[in-house]
Amino acid sequence: MLLAAVIIGLVQIVWTAAAGAGGERNLPWLMGPRDDSKPVGVVAARLQRAQANFLETFPLFAAALLACDFAGKFGALTMWGAVLYVVGRALFVPIYAAGVPVVRTLVWAVSMIGLLLVIVAFFQ
């Protein structure tokens, strides 16, 4: 599950970069130092925010999952929590990119519940 989350993060990085190209963000600008800010489209901006959100939660998930593994607390609760986190994060990005408001928040909540389950598993 940890590797699956890493793959989700890598996909987000590539997707965000690809969505941020075009318009005023031409190839010379993308390959340069990017000292002057250029606007991005709506979808690219959403992908940037989704990526930032992933980067906020992934270290917590990784630390919690590794702590469970090192402590020998890797049971059903840990696995279900990890699955909920990974599935929630995988669904969050395309739903956010599409601009679906309420479902996006519910899917995010599923991923956070997954993270909390991993943390609870550590203390059991």
Coordinates of N, CA and C in Angstrom, one line a residue:
M1 N 0.8 -1.2 0.0 CA 0.0 0.0 0.0 C 0.9 1.3 0.0
L2 N 2.0 1.2 0.7 CA 2.9 2.3 0.7 C 3.4 2.6 -0.7
L3 N 3.8 1.6 -1.4 CA 4.3 1.8 -2.7 C 3.2 2.3 -3.7
A4 N 2.0 1.8 -3.5 CA 0.9 2.3 -4.3 C 0.6 3.8 -4.0
A5 N 0.8 4.2 -2.8 CA 0.7 5.7 -2.5 C 1.8 6.5 -3.2
V6 N 3.0 5.9 -3.2 CA 4.1 6.6 -3.9 C 3.8 6.7 -5.4
I7 N 3.2 5.7 -6.0 CA 2.9 5.7 -7.4 C 1.8 6.8 -7.6
I8 N 0.8 6.9 -6.8 CA -0.2 7.9 -6.9 C 0.5 9.3 -6.8
G9 N 1.4 9.5 -6.0 CA 2.1 10.7 -5.9 C 2.9 11.0 -7.1
L10 N 3.6 10.0 -7.7 CA 4.3 10.3 -9.0 C 3.4 10.6 -10.1
V11 N 2.2 9.9 -10.2 CA 1.3 10.2 -11.2 C 0.8 11.6 -11.1
Q12 N 0.5 12.1 -9.9 CA 0.1 13.4 -9.6 C 1.1 14.4 -10.1
I13 N 2.4 14.2 -9.8 CA 3.4 15.1 -10.2 C 3.4 15.3 -11.7
V14 N 3.4 14.1 -12.4 CA 3.4 14.2 -13.9 C 2.2 14.8 -14.5
W15 N 1.0 14.4 -13.9 CA -0.3 15.0 -14.4 C -0.3 16.5 -14.2
T16 N 0.1 16.9 -13.0 CA 0.1 18.3 -12.7 C 1.0 19.1 -13.7
A17 N 2.2 18.6 -13.9 CA 3.2 19.2 -14.8 C 2.6 19.3 -16.2
A18 N 2.0 18.2 -16.7 CA 1.5 18.2 -18.0 C 0.3 19.2 -18.2
A19 N -0.5 19.2 -17.2 CA -1.7 20.1 -17.2 C -1.2 21.6 -17.1
G20 N -0.1 21.8 -16.5 CA 0.4 23.2 -16.4 C 1.1 23.7 -17.6
A21 N 1.3 22.9 -18.6 CA 2.0 23.3 -19.8 C 0.9 23.9 -20.8
G22 N 1.4 24.7 -21.7 CA 0.5 25.3 -22.7 C 0.2 26.7 -22.4
G23 N -0.4 27.4 -23.4 CA -0.7 28.8 -23.3 C 0.6 29.6 -23.1
E24 N 0.6 30.4 -22.0 CA 1.8 31.2 -21.7 C 2.9 30.4 -21.2
R25 N 2.6 29.2 -20.7 CA 3.6 28.3 -20.2 C 4.2 27.4 -21.3
N26 N 4.9 28.1 -22.2 CA 5.5 27.4 -23.4 C 6.7 26.6 -23.0
L27 N 7.2 25.8 -23.9 CA 8.4 24.9 -23.7 C 9.6 25.7 -23.2
P28 N 10.0 26.8 -23.8 CA 11.2 27.5 -23.2 C 11.0 28.0 -21.8
W29 N 9.7 28.4 -21.4 CA 9.5 28.8 -20.1 C 9.5 27.6 -19.1
L30 N 8.9 26.5 -19.6 CA 8.9 25.3 -18.7 C 10.3 24.7 -18.5
M31 N 11.2 24.9 -19.5 CA 12.6 24.4 -19.4 C 13.5 25.4 -18.7
G32 N 13.1 26.6 -18.5 CA 13.9 27.6 -17.9 C 13.8 27.7 -16.4
P33 N 14.3 28.7 -15.7 CA 14.2 28.8 -14.3 C 12.9 29.2 -13.7
R34 N 11.9 29.6 -14.6 CA 10.6 30.0 -14.2 C 10.5 31.1 -13.2
D35 N 11.4 32.1 -13.4 CA 11.5 33.2 -12.5 C 10.3 34.1 -12.6
D36 N 9.6 34.2 -13.8 CA 8.4 35.0 -13.9 C 7.2 34.1 -13.9
S37 N 6.3 34.4 -13.0 CA 5.1 33.5 -12.9 C 4.2 33.6 -14.1
K38 N 3.7 32.5 -14.5 CA 2.7 32.4 -15.6 C 1.4 31.8 -15.1
P39 N 0.3 32.3 -15.6 CA -1.0 31.7 -15.1 C -1.2 30.3 -15.6
V40 N -2.0 29.5 -14.9 CA -2.4 28.2 -15.3 C -3.9 28.2 -15.4
G41 N -4.4 27.2 -16.1 CA -5.8 27.0 -16.3 C -6.5 26.5 -15.0
V42 N -7.7 26.4 -15.1 CA -8.5 25.9 -13.9 C -8.2 24.5 -13.5
V43 N -8.1 23.6 -14.5 CA -7.8 22.2 -14.2 C -6.4 22.1 -13.6
A44 N -5.4 22.8 -14.2 CA -4.0 22.7 -13.7 C -4.0 23.2 -12.3
A45 N -4.7 24.3 -12.0 CA -4.7 24.8 -10.6 C -5.3 23.8 -9.6
R46 N -6.4 23.2 -10.1 CA -7.0 22.1 -9.2 C -6.0 21.0 -8.9
L47 N -5.3 20.6 -10.0 CA -4.3 19.5 -9.8 C -3.1 20.0 -8.9
Q48 N -2.7 21.2 -9.0 CA -1.7 21.7 -8.1 C -2.2 21.7 -6.6
R49 N -3.4 22.0 -6.4 CA -4.0 22.0 -5.0 C -4.1 20.6 -4.6
A50 N -4.5 19.7 -5.4 CA -4.6 18.2 -5.1 C -3.3 17.7 -4.7
Q51 N -2.3 18.0 -5.5 CA -0.9 17.6 -5.2 C -0.4 18.1 -3.9
A52 N -0.7 19.4 -3.6 CA -0.2 19.9 -2.4 C -0.9 19.2 -1.2
N53 N -2.2 18.9 -1.4 CA -2.9 18.2 -0.3 C -2.3 16.8 -0.1
F54 N -2.0 16.1 -1.2 CA -1.3 14.8 -1.1 C 0.0 14.9 -0.3
L55 N 0.8 15.9 -0.7 CA 2.1 16.1 0.0 C 2.0 16.4 1.4
E56 N 0.8 16.9 1.8 CA 0.6 17.2 3.3 C 0.2 15.9 4.0
T57 N -0.5 15.0 3.4 CA -0.9 13.8 4.1 C 0.0 12.6 3.9
F58 N 0.7 12.5 2.8 CA 1.5 11.3 2.5 C 2.6 11.0 3.6
P59 N 3.3 12.0 4.0 CA 4.3 11.7 5.1 C 3.7 11.2 6.4
L60 N 2.5 11.7 6.7 CA 1.8 11.2 7.9 C 1.4 9.7 7.7
F61 N 0.9 9.4 6.5 CA 0.5 8.0 6.2 C 1.7 7.1 6.2
A62 N 2.8 7.5 5.5 CA 4.0 6.7 5.5 C 4.6 6.4 6.9
A63 N 4.6 7.5 7.7 CA 5.2 7.3 9.1 C 4.3 6.4 9.9
A64 N 3.0 6.6 9.8 CA 2.0 5.7 10.6 C 2.1 4.3 10.1
L65 N 2.2 4.0 8.8 CA 2.2 2.7 8.3 C 3.6 2.0 8.7
L66 N 4.7 2.7 8.6 CA 6.0 2.2 8.9 C 6.0 1.9 10.4
A67 N 5.4 2.8 11.2 CA 5.4 2.6 12.7 C 4.7 1.3 13.0
C68 N 3.5 1.1 12.4 CA 2.8 -0.1 12.6 C 3.6 -1.3 12.2
D69 N 4.3 -1.3 11.1 CA 5.1 -2.4 10.7 C 6.2 -2.7 11.6
F70 N 6.9 -1.7 12.1 CA 8.1 -1.8 13.0 C 7.6 -2.3 14.4
A71 N 6.4 -1.9 14.8 CA 5.9 -2.3 16.1 C 5.1 -3.7 16.0
G72 N 5.1 -4.3 14.8 CA 4.4 -5.6 14.7 C 2.9 -5.4 14.8
K73 N 2.3 -4.3 14.5 CA 0.9 -4.0 14.6 C 0.3 -4.0 13.2
F74 N 0.8 -4.8 12.3 CA 0.2 -4.8 10.9 C -0.8 -5.9 10.8
G75 N -2.0 -5.6 11.2 CA -3.2 -6.5 11.1 C -4.2 -6.0 10.2
A76 N -5.4 -6.5 10.4 CA -6.6 -6.2 9.5 C -6.9 -4.7 9.6
L77 N -6.9 -4.1 10.7 CA -7.2 -2.7 10.9 C -6.2 -1.8 10.1
T78 N -4.9 -2.2 10.2 CA -3.9 -1.4 9.5 C -4.1 -1.6 8.0
M79 N -4.4 -2.8 7.6 CA -4.5 -3.0 6.1 C -5.7 -2.3 5.6
W80 N -6.9 -2.3 6.3 CA -8.1 -1.6 5.8 C -7.8 -0.1 5.8
G81 N -7.1 0.4 6.8 CA -6.8 1.8 6.9 C -6.0 2.2 5.7
A82 N -5.0 1.4 5.4 CA -4.1 1.7 4.3 C -4.8 1.6 2.9
V83 N -5.7 0.6 2.8 CA -6.5 0.5 1.6 C -7.4 1.7 1.4
L84 N -8.1 2.1 2.5 CA -8.9 3.3 2.4 C -8.2 4.6 2.0
Y85 N -7.0 4.7 2.6 CA -6.2 5.9 2.3 C -5.8 5.9 0.8
V86 N -5.3 4.8 0.4 CA -4.8 4.7 -1.0 C -5.9 4.9 -2.0
V87 N -7.0 4.2 -1.8 CA -8.2 4.3 -2.7 C -8.7 5.7 -2.7
G88 N -8.8 6.3 -1.5 CA -9.3 7.6 -1.4 C -8.4 8.6 -2.1
R89 N -7.1 8.5 -2.0 CA -6.2 9.4 -2.7 C -6.2 9.2 -4.2
A90 N -6.4 7.9 -4.6 CA -6.4 7.7 -6.1 C -7.7 8.3 -6.7
L91 N -8.8 8.2 -6.0 CA -10.0 8.8 -6.5 C -10.1 10.3 -6.4
F92 N -9.5 10.8 -5.4 CA -9.5 12.3 -5.1 C -9.0 13.1 -6.2
V93 N -7.9 12.7 -6.8 CA -7.3 13.6 -7.9 C -8.2 13.8 -9.1
P94 N -8.7 12.7 -9.7 CA -9.6 12.9 -10.9 C -10.9 13.6 -10.5
I95 N -11.4 13.3 -9.3 CA -12.7 14.0 -8.9 C -12.5 15.5 -8.7
Y96 N -11.3 15.8 -8.1 CA -11.0 17.2 -7.9 C -10.7 17.9 -9.2
A97 N -10.0 17.3 -10.1 CA -9.7 17.8 -11.4 C -11.0 18.1 -12.2
A98 N -12.0 17.2 -12.0 CA -13.3 17.4 -12.7 C -14.1 18.5 -12.1
G99 N -13.8 18.9 -10.9 CA -14.5 20.0 -10.2 C -15.8 19.5 -9.5
V100 N -15.9 18.2 -9.1 CA -17.0 17.7 -8.4 C -16.9 18.1 -6.9
P101 N -17.8 19.0 -6.5 CA -17.6 19.5 -5.1 C -17.8 18.6 -3.9
V102 N -19.0 18.1 -3.7 CA -19.3 17.4 -2.5 C -18.6 16.0 -2.5
V103 N -18.6 15.3 -3.6 CA -18.0 14.0 -3.7 C -16.5 14.1 -3.4
R104 N -15.9 15.1 -3.9 CA -14.5 15.3 -3.6 C -14.2 15.3 -2.1
T105 N -15.0 16.1 -1.4 CA -14.8 16.1 0.1 C -15.0 14.8 0.8
L106 N -16.1 14.1 0.3 CA -16.3 12.8 0.9 C -15.2 11.8 0.6
V107 N -14.7 11.8 -0.6 CA -13.5 10.9 -0.9 C -12.3 11.3 -0.1
W108 N -12.1 12.6 0.1 CA -11.0 13.0 0.9 C -11.2 12.5 2.4
A109 N -12.4 12.6 2.8 CA -12.7 12.1 4.2 C -12.4 10.6 4.3
V110 N -12.7 9.8 3.3 CA -12.4 8.4 3.3 C -10.9 8.2 3.5
S111 N -10.1 9.0 2.7 CA -8.7 8.8 2.9 C -8.2 9.2 4.3
M112 N -8.8 10.2 4.9 CA -8.4 10.6 6.2 C -8.9 9.5 7.3
I113 N -10.0 8.9 7.0 CA -10.5 7.8 7.9 C -9.5 6.7 7.8
G114 N -9.0 6.4 6.6 CA -8.0 5.4 6.5 C -6.8 5.7 7.2
L115 N -6.3 6.9 7.2 CA -5.1 7.3 7.9 C -5.3 7.2 9.4
L116 N -6.5 7.6 9.9 CA -6.8 7.4 11.3 C -6.9 6.0 11.7
L117 N -7.4 5.1 10.9 CA -7.4 3.7 11.2 C -6.0 3.1 11.4
V118 N -5.1 3.5 10.6 CA -3.7 3.1 10.7 C -3.2 3.6 12.0
I119 N -3.4 4.8 12.4 CA -3.0 5.3 13.7 C -3.6 4.6 14.9
V120 N -4.9 4.3 14.8 CA -5.6 3.6 15.8 C -5.0 2.2 16.0
A121 N -4.7 1.5 14.8 CA -4.1 0.2 14.8 C -2.8 0.2 15.6
F122 N -2.0 1.2 15.5 CA -0.7 1.3 16.2 C -0.9 1.2 17.7
F123 N -2.0 1.9 18.2 CA -2.2 1.9 19.7 C -3.0 0.7 20.2
Q124 N -3.4 -0.2 19.4 CA -4.1 -1.4 19.9 C -3.2 -2.5 20.3

